[in-house]
Short mmCIF file of C-alpha atoms and ligand atoms in Angstrom, two decimals:
data_model
loop_
_atom_site.label_atom_id
_atom_site.label_comp_id
_atom_site.label_asym_id
_atom_site.label_seq_id
_atom_site.Cartn_x
_atom_site.Cartn_y
_atom_site.Cartn_z
CA MET A 1 -89.19 -62.84 63.42
CA SER A 2 -90.25 -59.72 64.59
CA GLU A 3 -93.07 -62.33 66.59
CA ASN A 4 -90.47 -63.69 68.56
CA VAL A 5 -88.64 -61.16 69.23
CA ALA A 6 -92.18 -59.31 71.14
CA ARG A 7 -92.56 -62.30 72.20
CA THR A 8 -89.50 -62.37 73.83
CA ARG A 9 -89.98 -58.63 75.45
CA VAL A 10 -93.27 -60.19 76.87
CA ASP A 11 -91.14 -62.78 78.47
CA LEU A 12 -88.65 -60.32 79.82
CA HIS A 13 -90.86 -58.52 81.70
CA ARG A 14 -93.02 -61.06 83.41
CA ASP A 15 -90.49 -63.29 84.35
CA HIS A 16 -87.33 -61.72 84.47
CA SER A 17 -87.55 -57.85 86.35
CA ASP A 18 -84.08 -58.61 87.47
CA PHE A 19 -81.60 -58.04 84.75
CA GLY A 20 -78.94 -60.13 86.95
CA GLU A 21 -80.80 -63.01 87.34
CA LEU A 22 -81.63 -63.02 83.34
CA ALA A 23 -77.25 -62.48 83.20
CA ARG A 24 -77.00 -65.86 85.66
CA SER A 25 -79.71 -68.00 84.01
CA ILE A 26 -78.03 -67.06 80.84
CA VAL A 27 -74.45 -67.70 81.84
CA GLU A 28 -75.12 -70.83 83.69
CA ALA A 29 -76.84 -71.90 80.35
CA LEU A 30 -73.79 -71.40 78.10
CA PRO A 31 -71.67 -74.09 76.81
CA GLY A 32 -68.39 -72.48 77.53
CA HIS A 33 -66.50 -72.16 80.79
CA ILE A 34 -67.29 -68.94 82.34
CA TRP A 35 -66.19 -67.50 85.54
CA SER A 36 -65.30 -65.23 87.75
CA THR A 37 -62.69 -64.35 90.59
CA ASP A 38 -62.47 -61.33 93.35
CA PRO A 39 -59.78 -58.79 92.45
CA ILE A 40 -57.17 -60.92 93.99
CA GLY A 41 -57.51 -63.64 91.88
CA HIS A 42 -60.13 -66.20 93.58
CA LEU A 43 -62.41 -67.90 91.92
CA THR A 44 -66.12 -66.60 93.11
CA TYR A 45 -68.28 -68.29 90.51
CA ILE A 46 -67.60 -70.83 87.76
CA ASN A 47 -70.91 -71.88 85.77
CA PRO A 48 -72.31 -75.35 84.88
CA SER A 49 -70.48 -76.54 82.54
CA MET A 50 -67.18 -75.30 83.71
CA ARG A 51 -67.69 -77.50 87.18
CA GLU A 52 -68.39 -80.20 85.03
CA TYR A 53 -65.24 -80.19 82.86
CA PHE A 54 -63.57 -80.48 86.49
CA GLY A 55 -65.64 -82.03 88.00
CA ILE A 56 -66.34 -80.08 91.22
CA GLY A 57 -69.56 -79.05 92.75
CA SER A 58 -68.99 -75.73 94.10
CA PRO A 59 -66.79 -72.65 93.64
CA GLU A 60 -66.23 -72.73 97.13
CA GLU A 61 -64.72 -75.60 96.61
CA GLY A 62 -62.28 -74.13 94.56
CA VAL A 63 -59.90 -75.12 91.59
CA ASP A 64 -56.52 -76.18 92.21
CA TRP A 65 -54.64 -75.03 89.30
CA PRO A 66 -51.19 -76.67 90.01
CA SER A 67 -52.84 -79.93 88.76
CA ARG A 68 -55.37 -78.71 86.67
CA VAL A 69 -53.22 -76.50 84.36
CA HIS A 70 -50.78 -78.62 82.14
CA GLN A 71 -47.51 -78.88 84.07
CA ASP A 72 -45.40 -77.97 80.70
CA ASP A 73 -47.95 -74.81 80.83
CA TYR A 74 -48.66 -73.67 84.27
CA GLN A 75 -45.46 -71.41 85.04
CA ALA A 76 -46.11 -69.65 82.21
CA VAL A 77 -50.05 -69.00 82.78
CA ALA A 78 -49.47 -68.30 85.74
CA ALA A 79 -47.00 -65.64 85.84
CA LYS A 80 -49.08 -64.07 83.40
CA TRP A 81 -51.92 -63.88 85.23
CA ARG A 82 -50.04 -63.03 88.37
CA GLN A 83 -49.04 -60.15 85.97
CA CYS A 84 -52.30 -58.84 84.92
CA LEU A 85 -54.07 -59.15 89.34
CA GLU A 86 -51.31 -56.26 89.45
CA THR A 87 -51.46 -54.26 86.61
CA GLY A 88 -55.24 -54.74 85.81
CA GLY A 89 -54.23 -56.26 82.24
CA ILE A 90 -56.14 -57.89 79.82
CA PHE A 91 -55.36 -61.90 80.67
CA VAL A 92 -54.94 -63.98 77.43
CA SER A 93 -53.29 -67.02 77.54
CA GLU A 94 -53.76 -70.81 75.44
CA HIS A 95 -52.64 -73.55 77.58
CA ARG A 96 -53.86 -77.29 78.18
CA LEU A 97 -57.04 -77.76 81.00
CA ARG A 98 -56.84 -81.31 82.52
CA ASP A 99 -61.12 -81.98 83.04
CA ALA A 100 -62.51 -84.59 85.18
CA ALA A 101 -61.17 -87.73 83.62
CA GLY A 102 -57.36 -86.39 83.72
CA ARG A 103 -57.49 -85.78 79.96
CA HIS A 104 -56.26 -82.64 79.20
CA ARG A 105 -57.70 -80.56 76.25
CA TRP A 106 -56.49 -76.93 74.84
CA PHE A 107 -58.35 -74.07 75.88
CA ARG A 108 -57.82 -70.31 74.82
CA THR A 109 -58.68 -68.10 78.58
CA GLU A 110 -59.33 -64.28 78.62
CA GLY A 111 -60.14 -62.44 81.13
CA ARG A 112 -61.26 -58.95 82.14
CA PRO A 113 -61.56 -56.49 85.04
CA SER A 114 -64.45 -55.17 85.96
CA LYS A 115 -64.39 -51.76 87.65
CA ASP A 116 -66.18 -49.75 89.88
CA THR A 117 -66.86 -46.02 89.67
CA LEU A 118 -64.10 -44.95 91.15
CA ASP A 119 -62.10 -47.58 88.66
CA ARG A 120 -61.08 -49.90 91.21
CA ILE A 121 -61.03 -53.25 89.97
CA VAL A 122 -64.39 -55.42 91.78
CA ALA A 123 -63.81 -58.51 90.04
CA TRP A 124 -62.75 -60.46 86.73
CA HIS A 125 -64.77 -61.77 84.26
CA GLY A 126 -63.63 -64.80 81.99
CA GLN A 127 -64.34 -67.29 79.84
CA ASN A 128 -62.57 -70.43 78.34
CA VAL A 129 -62.91 -71.42 74.83
CA ASP A 130 -61.93 -74.76 74.14
CA ILE A 131 -59.26 -74.74 71.22
CA GLU A 132 -58.22 -78.38 71.33
CA ASP A 133 -59.75 -79.33 67.50
CA ARG A 134 -57.38 -75.78 65.81
CA LYS A 135 -54.64 -76.90 67.81
CA ALA A 136 -55.10 -80.42 65.92
CA ALA A 137 -55.26 -78.50 63.10
CA GLU A 138 -52.47 -76.52 63.36
CA GLU A 139 -50.31 -79.31 64.67
CA GLU A 140 -50.93 -81.25 61.59
CA LEU A 141 -50.55 -78.37 59.51
CA ARG A 142 -46.80 -77.48 60.87
CA ALA A 143 -46.30 -81.83 61.02
CA ARG A 144 -47.46 -81.21 57.61
CA THR A 145 -45.46 -78.12 56.95
CA VAL A 146 -41.90 -79.48 58.19
CA GLU A 147 -42.68 -83.24 55.91
CA LEU A 148 -43.29 -80.77 53.00
CA SER A 149 -39.85 -78.62 53.47
CA LEU A 150 -38.05 -82.44 54.13
CA LEU A 151 -39.65 -83.72 51.11
CA ILE A 152 -38.41 -80.48 48.99
CA ASP A 153 -34.97 -80.61 50.12
CA MET A 154 -34.79 -84.80 49.78
CA VAL A 155 -36.10 -84.48 45.96
CA PRO A 156 -33.55 -85.36 44.03
CA SER A 157 -34.17 -82.15 42.18
CA HIS A 158 -33.89 -78.10 42.16
CA LEU A 159 -37.01 -76.76 43.19
CA TRP A 160 -37.37 -73.02 43.67
CA ARG A 161 -40.24 -70.79 43.56
CA LEU A 162 -41.03 -66.82 41.75
CA THR A 163 -43.87 -64.28 42.86
CA PRO A 164 -46.08 -64.17 40.04
CA ASP A 165 -43.60 -60.60 38.85
CA GLY A 166 -40.69 -62.57 38.58
CA ALA A 167 -38.75 -62.42 42.01
CA THR A 168 -37.27 -65.77 43.55
CA THR A 169 -38.56 -65.95 47.18
CA LEU A 170 -37.34 -69.68 47.85
CA VAL A 171 -34.54 -72.37 46.56
CA ASN A 172 -34.61 -75.61 48.44
CA LYS A 173 -31.43 -76.98 49.75
CA ARG A 174 -29.91 -79.18 46.49
CA MET A 175 -30.23 -75.98 44.62
CA ALA A 176 -29.16 -73.51 47.05
CA ASP A 177 -26.10 -75.95 47.57
CA PHE A 178 -25.30 -76.91 43.93
CA LEU A 179 -25.39 -72.21 43.01
CA GLY A 180 -23.06 -72.04 46.51
CA LEU A 181 -25.60 -69.80 48.30
CA ASP A 182 -26.60 -69.47 51.84
CA LEU A 183 -29.69 -69.77 52.64
CA SER A 184 -29.77 -67.84 55.84
CA GLU A 185 -28.79 -64.43 53.38
CA VAL A 186 -32.25 -64.61 51.41
CA GLY A 187 -30.91 -60.85 50.10
CA SER A 188 -28.81 -62.78 47.86
CA LEU A 189 -30.44 -64.83 46.20
CA GLU A 190 -31.76 -62.79 44.21
CA THR A 191 -28.80 -61.42 42.90
CA ALA A 192 -27.54 -64.65 42.27
CA MET A 193 -30.40 -65.75 40.21
CA ASN A 194 -29.38 -63.04 38.06
CA THR A 195 -26.01 -64.62 37.46
CA ILE A 196 -26.48 -68.18 37.18
CA PHE A 197 -27.56 -67.98 33.80
CA HIS A 198 -24.80 -68.96 30.67
CA PRO A 199 -23.90 -65.92 28.86
CA ASP A 200 -25.68 -67.29 26.18
CA ASP A 201 -29.03 -68.65 27.77
CA VAL A 202 -29.75 -65.75 29.57
CA GLU A 203 -31.82 -63.43 26.76
CA GLY A 204 -33.39 -66.49 26.04
CA VAL A 205 -34.29 -67.69 28.98
CA GLY A 206 -35.25 -64.13 30.11
CA ALA A 207 -37.23 -63.60 26.81
CA GLU A 208 -39.07 -66.68 27.56
CA LEU A 209 -39.64 -66.30 31.21
CA THR A 210 -41.19 -62.59 30.98
CA HIS A 211 -43.25 -64.32 28.29
CA CYS A 212 -45.01 -66.89 30.33
CA LEU A 213 -45.01 -64.25 33.18
CA GLU A 214 -47.28 -62.27 31.20
CA THR A 215 -49.62 -65.01 30.26
CA GLY A 216 -49.35 -67.42 32.55
CA GLU A 217 -48.33 -70.43 29.85
CA ARG A 218 -46.29 -73.40 31.44
CA PHE A 219 -41.99 -72.43 31.06
CA SER A 220 -40.49 -75.35 30.05
CA MET A 221 -36.48 -74.94 28.60
CA ARG A 222 -32.97 -75.96 28.49
CA TYR A 223 -30.47 -73.42 29.80
CA ARG A 224 -26.82 -73.57 31.31
CA LEU A 225 -26.68 -72.89 35.40
CA LEU A 226 -23.34 -71.61 36.83
CA ARG A 227 -22.33 -74.40 39.71
CA ALA A 228 -21.09 -73.10 42.58
CA ASP A 229 -17.24 -74.64 41.18
CA GLY A 230 -17.68 -72.46 38.19
CA ALA A 231 -18.76 -74.97 36.08
CA TYR A 232 -21.86 -74.53 33.53
CA ARG A 233 -24.01 -77.58 33.69
CA TRP A 234 -27.10 -78.18 31.36
CA MET A 235 -30.32 -78.35 33.01
CA SER A 236 -34.25 -78.89 31.79
CA GLY A 237 -36.39 -76.37 33.83
CA ARG A 238 -39.87 -76.18 33.97
CA ALA A 239 -42.20 -73.98 35.93
CA GLU A 240 -46.39 -74.26 36.48
CA PRO A 241 -48.05 -71.31 37.74
CA LEU A 242 -50.50 -71.79 41.29
CA ARG A 243 -53.58 -69.81 40.93
CA ASP A 244 -56.56 -68.20 43.07
CA GLN A 245 -59.92 -69.41 43.34
CA ASP A 246 -60.75 -66.32 41.07
CA GLY A 247 -57.56 -67.66 38.80
CA ASN A 248 -54.83 -64.91 39.34
CA ILE A 249 -51.89 -66.66 40.35
CA VAL A 250 -50.60 -66.39 43.04
CA GLN A 251 -46.71 -68.16 42.70
CA TRP A 252 -44.62 -70.31 40.35
CA PHE A 253 -43.15 -73.06 41.23
CA GLY A 254 -40.01 -74.48 39.18
CA LEU A 255 -38.01 -77.64 39.08
CA CYS A 256 -35.13 -78.10 37.42
CA HIS A 257 -33.00 -81.24 37.09
CA ASP A 258 -28.84 -81.71 36.09
CA ILE A 259 -29.18 -82.89 32.38
CA GLU A 260 -25.46 -82.37 31.63
CA ASP A 261 -23.99 -86.58 31.51
CA GLN A 262 -27.49 -87.06 29.41
CA VAL A 263 -26.37 -83.97 26.76
CA GLN A 264 -22.76 -84.89 26.29
CA THR A 265 -23.66 -88.74 26.00
CA THR A 266 -26.09 -87.82 23.11
CA ALA A 267 -23.76 -85.18 21.79
CA ALA A 268 -20.65 -87.39 21.86
CA LEU A 269 -23.02 -90.08 20.26
CA ARG A 270 -24.73 -87.93 17.71
CA ARG A 271 -20.66 -86.42 17.00
CA SER A 272 -19.66 -89.90 15.92
CA ALA A 273 -23.14 -90.56 14.09
CA GLU A 274 -22.49 -87.31 12.11
CA LYS A 275 -19.01 -88.41 11.24
CA LEU A 276 -20.15 -92.09 10.25
CA ALA A 277 -22.37 -89.92 8.25
CA GLU A 278 -20.41 -88.06 6.67
CA ALA A 279 -17.59 -90.42 5.89
CA THR A 280 -20.11 -92.87 4.03
CA GLN A 281 -21.71 -90.13 2.39
CA ALA A 282 -17.88 -89.12 1.04
CA ALA A 283 -17.62 -92.85 0.47
CA ASN A 284 -21.17 -93.01 -1.56
CA LEU A 285 -20.47 -90.08 -3.34
CA SER A 286 -16.87 -90.40 -4.80
CA GLN A 287 -17.50 -94.24 -5.46
CA LEU A 288 -21.03 -93.30 -7.20
CA SER A 289 -19.58 -90.84 -9.52
CA ALA A 290 -16.40 -92.84 -10.03
CA SER A 291 -19.07 -95.54 -11.10
CA ILE A 292 -21.03 -93.15 -12.91
CA ALA A 293 -17.91 -91.64 -15.04
CA HIS A 294 -16.85 -95.52 -15.50
CA GLU A 295 -20.21 -96.32 -17.21
CA ILE A 296 -21.03 -93.40 -19.15
CA ASN A 297 -17.15 -92.76 -20.55
CA GLN A 298 -17.04 -95.98 -22.31
CA PRO A 299 -20.54 -94.99 -24.11
CA LEU A 300 -19.59 -91.93 -24.50
CA ALA A 301 -16.00 -92.44 -26.50
CA ALA A 302 -17.76 -95.46 -28.07
CA ILE A 303 -20.59 -92.62 -29.59
CA ALA A 304 -17.46 -90.16 -30.32
CA ALA A 305 -15.65 -92.71 -32.37
CA ASP A 306 -18.98 -94.00 -34.50
CA SER A 307 -20.00 -90.65 -35.09
CA ASP A 308 -16.33 -89.83 -36.30
CA ALA A 309 -16.82 -93.34 -38.23
CA CYS A 310 -19.79 -92.54 -39.88
CA VAL A 311 -19.11 -89.02 -40.98
CA ARG A 312 -16.17 -90.50 -42.73
CA TRP A 313 -18.09 -93.49 -45.13
CA LEU A 314 -20.54 -90.76 -45.48
CA SER A 315 -18.32 -88.33 -46.62
CA ALA A 316 -16.37 -90.83 -49.04
CA ASN A 317 -16.54 -90.77 -53.08
CA PRO A 318 -18.72 -92.81 -53.17
CA PRO A 319 -20.38 -92.65 -49.57
CA ASN A 320 -20.32 -95.56 -48.39
CA VAL A 321 -24.19 -95.57 -47.04
CA GLU A 322 -24.37 -99.54 -45.66
CA ARG A 323 -20.62 -98.88 -42.94
CA GLY A 324 -22.46 -95.35 -42.52
CA LYS A 325 -25.80 -97.20 -41.83
CA LEU A 326 -24.34 -99.60 -39.44
CA ALA A 327 -22.25 -96.75 -37.33
CA ALA A 328 -25.06 -94.71 -36.96
CA ALA A 329 -26.99 -98.11 -35.71
CA ARG A 330 -23.90 -98.38 -33.08
CA ILE A 331 -24.93 -94.86 -31.76
CA THR A 332 -27.66 -95.77 -30.77
CA ASP A 333 -27.07 -99.23 -29.64
CA ASP A 334 -24.45 -96.95 -26.89
CA VAL A 335 -27.16 -94.43 -26.29
CA VAL A 336 -29.39 -96.96 -24.83
CA ALA A 337 -26.72 -97.98 -23.00
CA VAL A 338 -25.99 -94.46 -21.44
CA THR A 339 -29.98 -94.44 -20.52
CA ASP A 340 -29.47 -97.53 -18.68
CA VAL A 341 -26.92 -96.36 -16.94
CA ILE A 342 -28.98 -93.78 -15.90
CA ALA A 343 -31.57 -95.68 -14.51
CA ARG A 344 -29.56 -97.72 -12.62
CA ILE A 345 -28.18 -94.57 -10.71
CA ARG A 346 -31.83 -93.77 -10.32
CA ALA A 347 -32.67 -96.58 -8.66
CA LEU A 348 -29.62 -96.53 -6.66
CA PHE A 349 -31.38 -93.06 -4.78
CA GLN A 350 -34.54 -95.66 -4.67
CA HIS A 351 -35.05 -96.72 -1.45
CA LYS A 352 -35.76 -100.15 -0.21
CA PRO A 353 -38.94 -100.76 0.63
CA GLN A 354 -38.68 -101.95 4.57
CA ALA A 355 -41.15 -103.62 6.58
CA ARG A 356 -44.37 -100.99 7.36
CA THR A 357 -45.98 -100.73 10.88
CA ILE A 358 -49.10 -99.17 11.78
CA GLU A 359 -48.33 -96.20 13.29
CA ASP A 360 -49.35 -93.04 15.56
CA VAL A 361 -48.17 -89.79 13.58
CA ASN A 362 -48.12 -87.87 16.60
CA HIS A 363 -46.05 -90.35 18.55
CA LEU A 364 -43.47 -90.49 16.00
CA ILE A 365 -43.72 -86.91 15.72
CA GLY A 366 -42.58 -86.47 19.77
CA GLU A 367 -39.58 -89.58 19.28
CA VAL A 368 -38.22 -86.98 16.73
CA LEU A 369 -38.32 -84.57 18.87
CA SER A 370 -36.53 -86.24 21.42
CA LEU A 371 -34.15 -87.18 18.92
CA MET A 372 -33.30 -84.21 18.33
CA ALA A 373 -33.76 -82.31 21.69
CA ASP A 374 -30.23 -81.35 21.98
CA GLU A 375 -30.12 -79.95 18.40
CA ILE A 376 -33.24 -77.66 19.65
CA ALA A 377 -31.91 -76.69 22.94
CA ALA A 378 -28.70 -75.48 21.40
CA ALA A 379 -30.27 -73.61 18.84
CA THR A 380 -32.93 -72.07 21.95
CA THR A 381 -35.49 -73.00 19.26
CA ARG A 382 -38.87 -73.07 20.83
CA ILE A 383 -41.08 -76.40 19.87
CA ASP A 384 -44.50 -75.20 19.51
CA THR A 385 -46.74 -78.62 18.50
CA GLU A 386 -50.94 -78.52 17.41
CA LEU A 387 -51.77 -81.87 17.62
CA ASP A 388 -54.89 -83.34 16.53
CA LEU A 389 -54.96 -85.71 19.34
CA ASN A 390 -57.87 -88.10 17.12
CA LEU A 391 -55.68 -88.83 14.45
CA PRO A 392 -55.74 -92.24 12.89
CA LEU A 393 -53.25 -95.02 12.55
CA VAL A 394 -51.44 -94.61 9.15
CA LEU A 395 -49.52 -97.67 7.79
CA LEU A 396 -46.08 -96.31 7.38
CA ASP A 397 -41.98 -97.11 7.40
CA ARG A 398 -41.17 -95.43 10.65
CA VAL A 399 -37.75 -94.79 9.91
CA GLN A 400 -37.93 -93.10 6.63
CA VAL A 401 -41.02 -91.35 7.83
CA GLN A 402 -38.74 -90.27 11.08
CA GLN A 403 -36.14 -89.05 8.40
CA VAL A 404 -38.61 -86.88 6.41
CA LEU A 405 -39.36 -84.97 9.61
CA VAL A 406 -35.78 -84.84 10.85
CA ASN A 407 -34.70 -83.32 8.18
CA LEU A 408 -38.03 -81.11 7.70
CA ILE A 409 -36.87 -80.01 11.28
CA ARG A 410 -33.75 -79.39 10.92
CA ASN A 411 -34.04 -77.19 7.87
CA GLY A 412 -36.40 -75.27 10.03
CA ILE A 413 -34.28 -74.63 12.64
CA GLN A 414 -31.66 -73.41 9.76
CA ALA A 415 -33.66 -71.43 8.16
CA MET A 416 -34.09 -69.83 11.29
CA ASP A 417 -30.78 -69.60 12.50
CA SER A 418 -29.36 -65.77 13.82
CA THR A 419 -32.36 -64.50 11.87
CA ASN A 420 -35.07 -64.88 14.28
CA PRO A 421 -34.38 -63.74 18.60
CA MET A 422 -36.80 -66.12 19.75
CA PRO A 423 -36.87 -68.80 17.06
CA VAL A 424 -40.51 -70.60 16.91
CA LEU A 425 -40.91 -73.58 15.07
CA LYS A 426 -44.82 -75.15 14.52
CA ILE A 427 -45.45 -78.55 14.44
CA LYS A 428 -49.01 -79.67 12.91
CA SER A 429 -51.04 -82.63 12.97
CA ASP A 430 -54.00 -82.91 11.21
CA ARG A 431 -56.99 -85.28 9.31
CA GLY A 432 -55.51 -83.55 6.03
CA GLY A 433 -58.57 -84.71 4.22
CA LEU A 434 -61.01 -87.38 4.17
CA ASN A 435 -58.56 -90.39 3.32
CA THR A 436 -55.18 -88.59 4.66
CA VAL A 437 -53.42 -87.55 7.54
CA GLY A 438 -51.35 -83.65 7.44
CA ILE A 439 -47.95 -83.27 9.10
CA SER A 440 -46.94 -79.67 9.33
CA VAL A 441 -43.44 -77.80 10.07
CA GLU A 442 -43.77 -74.21 9.85
CA ASP A 443 -40.93 -71.84 10.67
CA ALA A 444 -40.44 -68.17 10.77
CA GLY A 445 -37.12 -67.76 9.06
CA ARG A 446 -36.02 -66.08 5.90
CA GLY A 447 -38.23 -68.06 4.30
CA PHE A 448 -37.43 -70.08 0.37
CA GLY A 449 -35.79 -68.02 -2.23
CA ASP A 450 -36.38 -69.98 -4.73
CA PRO A 451 -39.26 -72.43 -3.85
CA ASP A 452 -39.43 -74.39 -7.54
CA ARG A 453 -36.07 -75.33 -7.15
CA VAL A 454 -35.36 -76.86 -3.82
CA PHE A 455 -36.63 -80.39 -5.18
CA GLU A 456 -34.16 -80.42 -7.42
CA PRO A 457 -31.49 -82.93 -6.71
CA PHE A 458 -28.02 -81.26 -5.45
CA PHE A 459 -29.75 -78.08 -5.34
CA THR A 460 -28.55 -75.80 -1.92
CA THR A 461 -27.87 -72.55 -0.59
CA LYS A 462 -25.81 -73.60 2.07
CA SER A 463 -22.40 -73.86 1.89
CA THR A 464 -22.33 -77.88 3.49
CA GLY A 465 -25.58 -78.70 2.42
CA MET A 466 -26.21 -81.75 -0.22
CA GLY A 467 -29.17 -80.35 -1.94
CA MET A 468 -31.08 -83.74 -1.24
CA GLY A 469 -33.04 -83.68 1.72
CA LEU A 470 -36.09 -82.23 -0.10
CA PRO A 471 -35.92 -85.09 -3.00
CA ILE A 472 -35.32 -87.55 -0.82
CA CYS A 473 -38.39 -86.21 1.71
CA ARG A 474 -40.65 -86.20 -1.38
CA SER A 475 -39.55 -89.45 -3.27
CA ILE A 476 -40.23 -91.35 0.86
CA VAL A 477 -43.43 -89.73 1.10
CA GLU A 478 -44.93 -90.23 -2.73
CA SER A 479 -43.33 -94.16 -2.24
CA HIS A 480 -46.18 -93.76 0.86
CA GLY A 481 -48.64 -92.78 -1.58
CA GLY A 482 -48.25 -89.00 0.01
CA ARG A 483 -47.54 -85.46 -1.05
CA LEU A 484 -45.00 -83.18 -0.10
CA TRP A 485 -45.17 -79.58 -0.80
CA VAL A 486 -43.53 -76.31 0.57
CA LYS A 487 -44.61 -72.78 0.45
CA ASN A 488 -43.42 -69.05 1.93
CA ASN A 489 -45.65 -67.97 4.60
CA GLU A 490 -47.55 -65.08 4.26
CA ALA A 491 -46.17 -63.14 7.19
CA VAL A 492 -42.50 -64.35 7.63
CA GLY A 493 -40.95 -68.20 7.33
CA ALA A 494 -41.95 -71.30 5.45
CA THR A 495 -43.99 -74.41 5.89
CA VAL A 496 -42.77 -77.90 4.30
CA ALA A 497 -46.34 -79.57 4.84
CA PHE A 498 -47.24 -83.12 3.51
CA THR A 499 -49.94 -86.26 3.88
CA LEU A 500 -49.87 -89.49 4.27
CA PRO A 501 -52.97 -92.13 3.30
CA ILE A 502 -55.28 -93.48 5.95
CA GLY A 503 -55.47 -96.58 3.69
CA ALA A 504 -57.23 -99.36 4.38
CA SER A 505 -55.61 -100.97 7.96
CA SER A 506 -56.17 -98.21 9.86
P1 ADP B 601 -29.84 -79.09 2.32
O1 ADP B 601 -31.12 -78.81 3.40
O2 ADP B 601 -28.78 -80.01 2.21
O3 ADP B 601 -29.69 -77.76 0.97
P2 ADP B 601 -32.01 -79.32 1.03
O4 ADP B 601 -33.13 -80.42 0.03
O5 ADP B 601 -33.31 -80.32 2.41
O6 ADP B 601 -30.91 -79.64 1.22
O7 ADP B 601 -32.63 -78.14 1.10
C1 ADP B 601 -32.59 -77.30 -0.41
C2 ADP B 601 -32.73 -75.73 -0.21
O8 ADP B 601 -33.87 -75.60 0.05
C3 ADP B 601 -31.63 -75.12 0.75
O9 ADP B 601 -30.52 -75.13 0.58
C4 ADP B 601 -32.35 -74.47 1.40
O10 ADP B 601 -32.04 -73.06 0.45
C5 ADP B 601 -33.73 -74.74 0.90
N1 ADP B 601 -34.51 -74.30 2.31
C6 ADP B 601 -34.87 -75.61 2.49
N2 ADP B 601 -35.65 -76.15 3.56
C7 ADP B 601 -36.11 -74.75 4.24
C8 ADP B 601 -36.58 -73.73 4.96
N3 ADP B 601 -37.10 -74.37 5.91
N4 ADP B 601 -36.88 -72.18 4.87
C9 ADP B 601 -36.07 -71.74 3.84
N5 ADP B 601 -35.59 -72.63 3.11
C10 ADP B 601 -35.24 -73.46 3.10
#
């Protein structure tokens, strides 16, 4: 390196004693366009690469600017150049110049006046830099931006953008129309965003959004938004952070779509399903109790009568032991009859075995969660899932296992109702043991008051409860060869967990 510098110095002394000559030879060799004019703007010099571009022999030949500058740019360039000649200001312009073959390319021209010791302009020197590629890239970017904003407005969803600290900086046209916002008043956006949520959802959405902004976790929630006509509509909203190369969040992009119709349909369906279930339950229960009463009353009446008779025969003088024995034998028969009735009732509660299929437990959990989406949203419960994605498949009765999951999730949600401002229900699946998969539902509710009694049929602490949920869940799991148990968490809430055997077929 230092050797090169030294050699350059030597050459400079030997070959270019005149610096002007050196400068000229550099300028002549440069690939960019270099030019000079006299003080009133007549070209006095253009370097070879500029001559070559325009296809002209010498500066004297001149450049016919009106035909060289693109006609759409010419007026502006000429006016600017005239003004600089008058004021001595620096000339800067971007315009298209036509080459020898008649093609236009974009150039950025910059010219500066050169002054003598009396501050008089003696010449102008300048350069034209080819910026065709930059212009093409800019044009492509502009076209892309237009295309993107068109797309953003056409997407049949509401799109929005937030700063890392949660200020709204954009909503697409569809969302602005929905909210009745005038997009020209971007200032009003922020105020509007504070008033568009249903009063019952404001707190939940606010807490979740703050949590996501703080942690960078994805936002996903259902909430009601106020439409321009004053009606609230259910929305399903999501937002993801956009990060720079260092992982810092630059902004958040959100999307939400109207699920009001879907929510209404599901709610209507659920109402009719509940009515049907209530009706069936009531009918079953009253039928069942009538038949239990009928079946048991008869042998009980007979037992009462026989024991009276037995007492009478044995108290007679002398006691009639033979008749007494007969009466006692009839009592034994009646007791067997009552035991039979009880056995039949228990059989009623046992589930008819259905065809079992090989299932992915995680998939079943997903199905149940979407089935219960509205119930979960209505309770503003957040569901966190921790699913082991490498679980083996399990042979099971999908309806029954879904029924177990529905029951446990519903119990968990109900246990947190009104006791927890931000209820979170954790659903986990894992390889429970060597030959089992484990599933657990963990809530942050009030916990089991009496964990030992919850599997007793008809044990309930709820005013509308039946107390059959957990016993049925346990019997379903056990009929699959698994185990179901409950426990109170160390800190807060309860966990209900069960296992299902993997079995030979998985
Ligand atoms: P029900 O829900 O009709 O009461 P269950 O058999 O499902 O019937 O539950 C029995 C009782 O167990 C409930 O009434 C409640 O007291 C208690 N329980 C069930 N799940 C939970 C839970 N996740 N947290 C606290 N208590 C619970």
